[in-house]
Tab-separated table of N, CA and C in Angstrom:
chain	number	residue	atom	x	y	z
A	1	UNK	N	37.065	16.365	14.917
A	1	UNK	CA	37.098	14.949	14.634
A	1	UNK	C	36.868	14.681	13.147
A	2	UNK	N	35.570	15.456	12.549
A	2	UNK	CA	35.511	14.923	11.326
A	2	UNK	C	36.118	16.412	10.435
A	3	UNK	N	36.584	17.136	10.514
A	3	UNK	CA	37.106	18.265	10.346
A	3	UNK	C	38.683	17.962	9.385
A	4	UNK	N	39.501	16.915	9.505
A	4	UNK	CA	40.186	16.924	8.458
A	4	UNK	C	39.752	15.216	7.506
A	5	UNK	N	38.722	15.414	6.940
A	5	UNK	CA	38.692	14.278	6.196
A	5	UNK	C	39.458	14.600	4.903
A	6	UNK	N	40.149	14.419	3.792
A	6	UNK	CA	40.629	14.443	2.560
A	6	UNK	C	39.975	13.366	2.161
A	7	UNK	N	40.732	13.627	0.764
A	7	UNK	CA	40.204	12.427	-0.466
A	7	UNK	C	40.652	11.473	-0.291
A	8	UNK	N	41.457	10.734	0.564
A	8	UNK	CA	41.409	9.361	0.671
A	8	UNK	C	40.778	8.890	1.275
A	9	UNK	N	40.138	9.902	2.608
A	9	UNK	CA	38.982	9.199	3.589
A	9	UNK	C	38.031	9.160	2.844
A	10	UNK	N	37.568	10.536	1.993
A	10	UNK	CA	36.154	10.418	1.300
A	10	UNK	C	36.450	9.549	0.352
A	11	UNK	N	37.232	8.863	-0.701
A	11	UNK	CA	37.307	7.715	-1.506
A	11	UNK	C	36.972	6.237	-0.445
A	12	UNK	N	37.315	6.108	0.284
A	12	UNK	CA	37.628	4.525	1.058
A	12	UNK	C	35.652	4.595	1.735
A	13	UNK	N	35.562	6.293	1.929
A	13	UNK	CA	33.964	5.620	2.322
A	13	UNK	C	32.989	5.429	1.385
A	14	UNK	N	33.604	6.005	0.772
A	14	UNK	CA	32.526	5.698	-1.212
A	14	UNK	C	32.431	4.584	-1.638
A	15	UNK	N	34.190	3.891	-1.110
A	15	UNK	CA	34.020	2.659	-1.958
A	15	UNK	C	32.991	1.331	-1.016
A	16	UNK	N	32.911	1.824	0.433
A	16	UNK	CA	32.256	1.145	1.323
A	16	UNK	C	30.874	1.284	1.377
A	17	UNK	N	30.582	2.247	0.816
A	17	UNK	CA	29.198	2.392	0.436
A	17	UNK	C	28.091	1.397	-0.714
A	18	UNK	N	29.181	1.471	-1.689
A	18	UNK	CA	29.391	0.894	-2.951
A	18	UNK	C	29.146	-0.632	-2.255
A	19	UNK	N	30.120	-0.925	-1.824
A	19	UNK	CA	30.255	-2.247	-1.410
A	19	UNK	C	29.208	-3.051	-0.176
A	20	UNK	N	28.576	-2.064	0.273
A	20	UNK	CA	27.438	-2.136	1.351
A	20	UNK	C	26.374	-2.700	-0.077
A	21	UNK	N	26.102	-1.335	-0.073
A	21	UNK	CA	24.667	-0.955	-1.191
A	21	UNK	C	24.820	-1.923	-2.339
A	22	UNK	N	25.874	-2.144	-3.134
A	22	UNK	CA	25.777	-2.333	-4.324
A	22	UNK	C	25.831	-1.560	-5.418
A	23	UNK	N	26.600	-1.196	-6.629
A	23	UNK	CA	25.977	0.029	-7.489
A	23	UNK	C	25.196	-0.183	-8.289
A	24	UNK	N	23.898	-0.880	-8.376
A	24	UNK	CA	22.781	-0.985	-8.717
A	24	UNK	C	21.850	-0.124	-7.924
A	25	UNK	N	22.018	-0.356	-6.998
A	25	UNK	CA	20.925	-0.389	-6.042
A	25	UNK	C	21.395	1.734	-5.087
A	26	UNK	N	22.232	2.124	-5.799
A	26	UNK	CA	22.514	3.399	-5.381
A	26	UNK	C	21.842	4.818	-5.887
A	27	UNK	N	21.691	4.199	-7.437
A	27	UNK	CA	21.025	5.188	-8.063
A	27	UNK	C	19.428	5.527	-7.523
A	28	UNK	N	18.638	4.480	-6.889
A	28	UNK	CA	17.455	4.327	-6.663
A	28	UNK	C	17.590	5.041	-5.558
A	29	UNK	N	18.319	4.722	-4.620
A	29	UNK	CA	18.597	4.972	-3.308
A	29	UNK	C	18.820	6.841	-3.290
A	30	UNK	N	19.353	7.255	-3.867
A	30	UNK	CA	19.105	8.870	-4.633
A	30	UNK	C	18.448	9.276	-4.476
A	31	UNK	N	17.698	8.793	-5.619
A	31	UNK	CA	16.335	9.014	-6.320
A	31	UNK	C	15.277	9.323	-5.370
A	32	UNK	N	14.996	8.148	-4.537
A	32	UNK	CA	13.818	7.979	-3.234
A	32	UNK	C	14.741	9.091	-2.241
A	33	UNK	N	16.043	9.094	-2.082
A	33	UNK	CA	15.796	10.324	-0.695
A	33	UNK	C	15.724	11.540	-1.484
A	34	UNK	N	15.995	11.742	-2.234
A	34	UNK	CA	15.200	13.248	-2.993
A	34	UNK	C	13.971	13.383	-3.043
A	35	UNK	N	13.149	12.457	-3.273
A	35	UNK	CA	12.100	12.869	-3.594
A	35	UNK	C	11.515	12.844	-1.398
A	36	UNK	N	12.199	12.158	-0.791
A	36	UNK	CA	11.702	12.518	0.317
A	36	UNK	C	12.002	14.198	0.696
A	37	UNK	N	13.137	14.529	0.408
A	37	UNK	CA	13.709	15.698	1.113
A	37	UNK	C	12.514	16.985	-0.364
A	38	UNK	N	12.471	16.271	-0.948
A	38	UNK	CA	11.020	17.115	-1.646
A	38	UNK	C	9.684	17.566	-1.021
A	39	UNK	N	9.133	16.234	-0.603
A	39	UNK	CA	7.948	15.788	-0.089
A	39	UNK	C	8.184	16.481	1.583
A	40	UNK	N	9.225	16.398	2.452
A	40	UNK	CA	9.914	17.149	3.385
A	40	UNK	C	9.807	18.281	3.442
A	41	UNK	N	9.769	19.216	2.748
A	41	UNK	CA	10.174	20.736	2.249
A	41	UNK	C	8.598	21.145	1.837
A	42	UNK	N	7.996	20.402	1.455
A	42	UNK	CA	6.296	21.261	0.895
A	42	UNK	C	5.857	21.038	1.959
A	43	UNK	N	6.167	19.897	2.559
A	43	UNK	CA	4.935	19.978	4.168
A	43	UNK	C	5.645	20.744	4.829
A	44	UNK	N	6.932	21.573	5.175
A	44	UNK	CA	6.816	22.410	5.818
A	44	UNK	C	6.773	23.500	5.610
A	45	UNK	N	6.888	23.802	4.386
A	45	UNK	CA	6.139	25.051	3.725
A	45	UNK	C	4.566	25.251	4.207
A	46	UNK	N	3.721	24.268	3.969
A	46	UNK	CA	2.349	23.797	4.237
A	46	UNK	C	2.101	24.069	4.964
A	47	UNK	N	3.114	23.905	6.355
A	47	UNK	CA	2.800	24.320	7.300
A	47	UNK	C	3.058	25.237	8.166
A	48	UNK	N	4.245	25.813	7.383
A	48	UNK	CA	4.612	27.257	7.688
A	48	UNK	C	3.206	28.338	7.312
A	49	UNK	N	2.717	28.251	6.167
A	49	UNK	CA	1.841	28.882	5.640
A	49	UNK	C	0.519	28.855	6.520
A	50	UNK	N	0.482	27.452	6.973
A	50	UNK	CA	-1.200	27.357	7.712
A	50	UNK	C	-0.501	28.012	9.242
A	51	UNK	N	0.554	28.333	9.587
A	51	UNK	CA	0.619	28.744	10.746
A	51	UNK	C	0.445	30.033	10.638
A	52	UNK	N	1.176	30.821	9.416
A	52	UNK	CA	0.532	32.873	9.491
A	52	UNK	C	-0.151	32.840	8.693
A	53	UNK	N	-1.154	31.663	7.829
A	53	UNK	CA	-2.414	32.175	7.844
A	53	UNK	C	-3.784	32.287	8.948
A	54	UNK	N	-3.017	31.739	9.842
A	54	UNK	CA	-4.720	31.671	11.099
A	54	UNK	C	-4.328	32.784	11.893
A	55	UNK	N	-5.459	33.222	12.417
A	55	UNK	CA	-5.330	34.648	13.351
A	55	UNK	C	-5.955	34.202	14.654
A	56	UNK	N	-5.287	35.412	15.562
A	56	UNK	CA	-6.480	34.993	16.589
A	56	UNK	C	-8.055	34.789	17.043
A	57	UNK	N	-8.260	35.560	15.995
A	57	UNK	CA	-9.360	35.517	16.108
A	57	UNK	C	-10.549	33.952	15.466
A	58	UNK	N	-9.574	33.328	14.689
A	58	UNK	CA	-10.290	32.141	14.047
A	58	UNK	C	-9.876	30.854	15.133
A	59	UNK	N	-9.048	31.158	16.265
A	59	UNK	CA	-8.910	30.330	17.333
A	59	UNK	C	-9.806	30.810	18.372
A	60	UNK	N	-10.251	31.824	18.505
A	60	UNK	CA	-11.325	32.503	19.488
A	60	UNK	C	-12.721	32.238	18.775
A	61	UNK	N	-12.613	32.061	17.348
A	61	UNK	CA	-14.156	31.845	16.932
A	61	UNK	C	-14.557	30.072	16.942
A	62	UNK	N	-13.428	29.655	16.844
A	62	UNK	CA	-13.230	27.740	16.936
A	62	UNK	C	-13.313	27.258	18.375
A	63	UNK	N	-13.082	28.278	19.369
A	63	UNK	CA	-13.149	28.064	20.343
A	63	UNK	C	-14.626	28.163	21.174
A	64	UNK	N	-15.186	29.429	20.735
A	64	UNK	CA	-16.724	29.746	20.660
A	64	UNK	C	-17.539	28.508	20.382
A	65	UNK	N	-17.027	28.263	19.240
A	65	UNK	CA	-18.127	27.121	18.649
A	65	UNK	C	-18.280	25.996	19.205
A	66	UNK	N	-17.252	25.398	19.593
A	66	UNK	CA	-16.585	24.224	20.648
A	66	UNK	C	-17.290	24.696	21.814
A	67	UNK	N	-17.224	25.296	22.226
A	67	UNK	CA	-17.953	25.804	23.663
A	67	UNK	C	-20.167	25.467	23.314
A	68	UNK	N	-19.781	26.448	22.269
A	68	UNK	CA	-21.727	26.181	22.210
A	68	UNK	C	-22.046	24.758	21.979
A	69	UNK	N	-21.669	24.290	21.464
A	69	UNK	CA	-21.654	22.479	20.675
A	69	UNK	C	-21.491	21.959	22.098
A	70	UNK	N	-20.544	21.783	23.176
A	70	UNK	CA	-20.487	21.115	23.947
A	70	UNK	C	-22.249	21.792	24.798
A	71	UNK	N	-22.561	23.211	25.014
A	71	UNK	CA	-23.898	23.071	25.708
A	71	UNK	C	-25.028	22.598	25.129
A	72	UNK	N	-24.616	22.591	23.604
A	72	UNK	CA	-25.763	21.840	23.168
A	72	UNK	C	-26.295	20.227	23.069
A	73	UNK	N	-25.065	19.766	23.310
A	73	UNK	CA	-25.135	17.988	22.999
A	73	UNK	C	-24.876	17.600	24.550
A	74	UNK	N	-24.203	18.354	25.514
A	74	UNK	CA	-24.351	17.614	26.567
A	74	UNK	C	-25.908	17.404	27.158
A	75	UNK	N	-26.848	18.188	27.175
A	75	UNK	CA	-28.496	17.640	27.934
A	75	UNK	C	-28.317	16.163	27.237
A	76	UNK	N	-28.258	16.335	26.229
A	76	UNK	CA	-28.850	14.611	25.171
A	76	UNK	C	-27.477	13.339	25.728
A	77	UNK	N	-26.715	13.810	25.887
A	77	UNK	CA	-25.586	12.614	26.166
A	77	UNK	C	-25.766	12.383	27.653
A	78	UNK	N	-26.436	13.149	28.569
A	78	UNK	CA	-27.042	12.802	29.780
A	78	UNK	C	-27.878	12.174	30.251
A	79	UNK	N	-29.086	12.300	29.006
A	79	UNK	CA	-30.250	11.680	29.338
A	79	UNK	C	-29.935	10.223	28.425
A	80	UNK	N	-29.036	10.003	27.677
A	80	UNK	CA	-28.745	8.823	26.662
A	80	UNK	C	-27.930	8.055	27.664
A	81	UNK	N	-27.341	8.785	28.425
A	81	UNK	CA	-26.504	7.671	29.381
A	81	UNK	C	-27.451	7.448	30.556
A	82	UNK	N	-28.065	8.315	31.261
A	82	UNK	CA	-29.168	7.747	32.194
A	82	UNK	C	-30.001	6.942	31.910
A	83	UNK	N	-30.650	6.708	30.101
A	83	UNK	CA	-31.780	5.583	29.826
A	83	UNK	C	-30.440	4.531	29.673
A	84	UNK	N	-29.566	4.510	29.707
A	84	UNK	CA	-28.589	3.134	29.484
A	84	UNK	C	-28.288	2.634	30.820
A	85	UNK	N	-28.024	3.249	31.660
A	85	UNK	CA	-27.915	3.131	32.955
A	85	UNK	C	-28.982	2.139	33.479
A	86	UNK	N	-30.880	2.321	33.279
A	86	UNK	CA	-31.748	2.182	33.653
A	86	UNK	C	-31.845	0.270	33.547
């Protein structure tokens, strides 16, 4: 379908673009999606990186901790909801 466009299709949608947008208002329009497809590209770098930097073991030690924290604060959130209860 879009497989034989030539230069008269790609001219007639340029000029409709033009004529949408304005050519003032195109150069900006650039400008801002570059710098998105910038801003795009480091966060998933970012987060490519934070994904093979964690091991299993720092999800087994986050998990540990989460575990002790919950036996430690649940007695107190029991007895804080039973004096509210009262």
């Amino acid at each position: 379908m879009f497989g034989r466009l030539g230069a008269p299709e790609i001219i007639l949608i340029l000029v409709v673009v033009v004529l949408l947008f304005g050519a003032k208002r195109l150069p900006d329009m650039a400008r801002s999606f570059g710098q998105s497809l910038r801003i795009l590209k480091s966060e998933t770098k970012a987060m490519q990186k934070d994904d093979t930097d964690e091991s299993p073991t720092v999800h087994a030690t986050a998990a540990h901790q989460l575990a002790s924290e919950s036996r430690h604060t649940a007695p107190e959130a029991t007895e804080a909801n039973a004096s509210h209860r009262r």
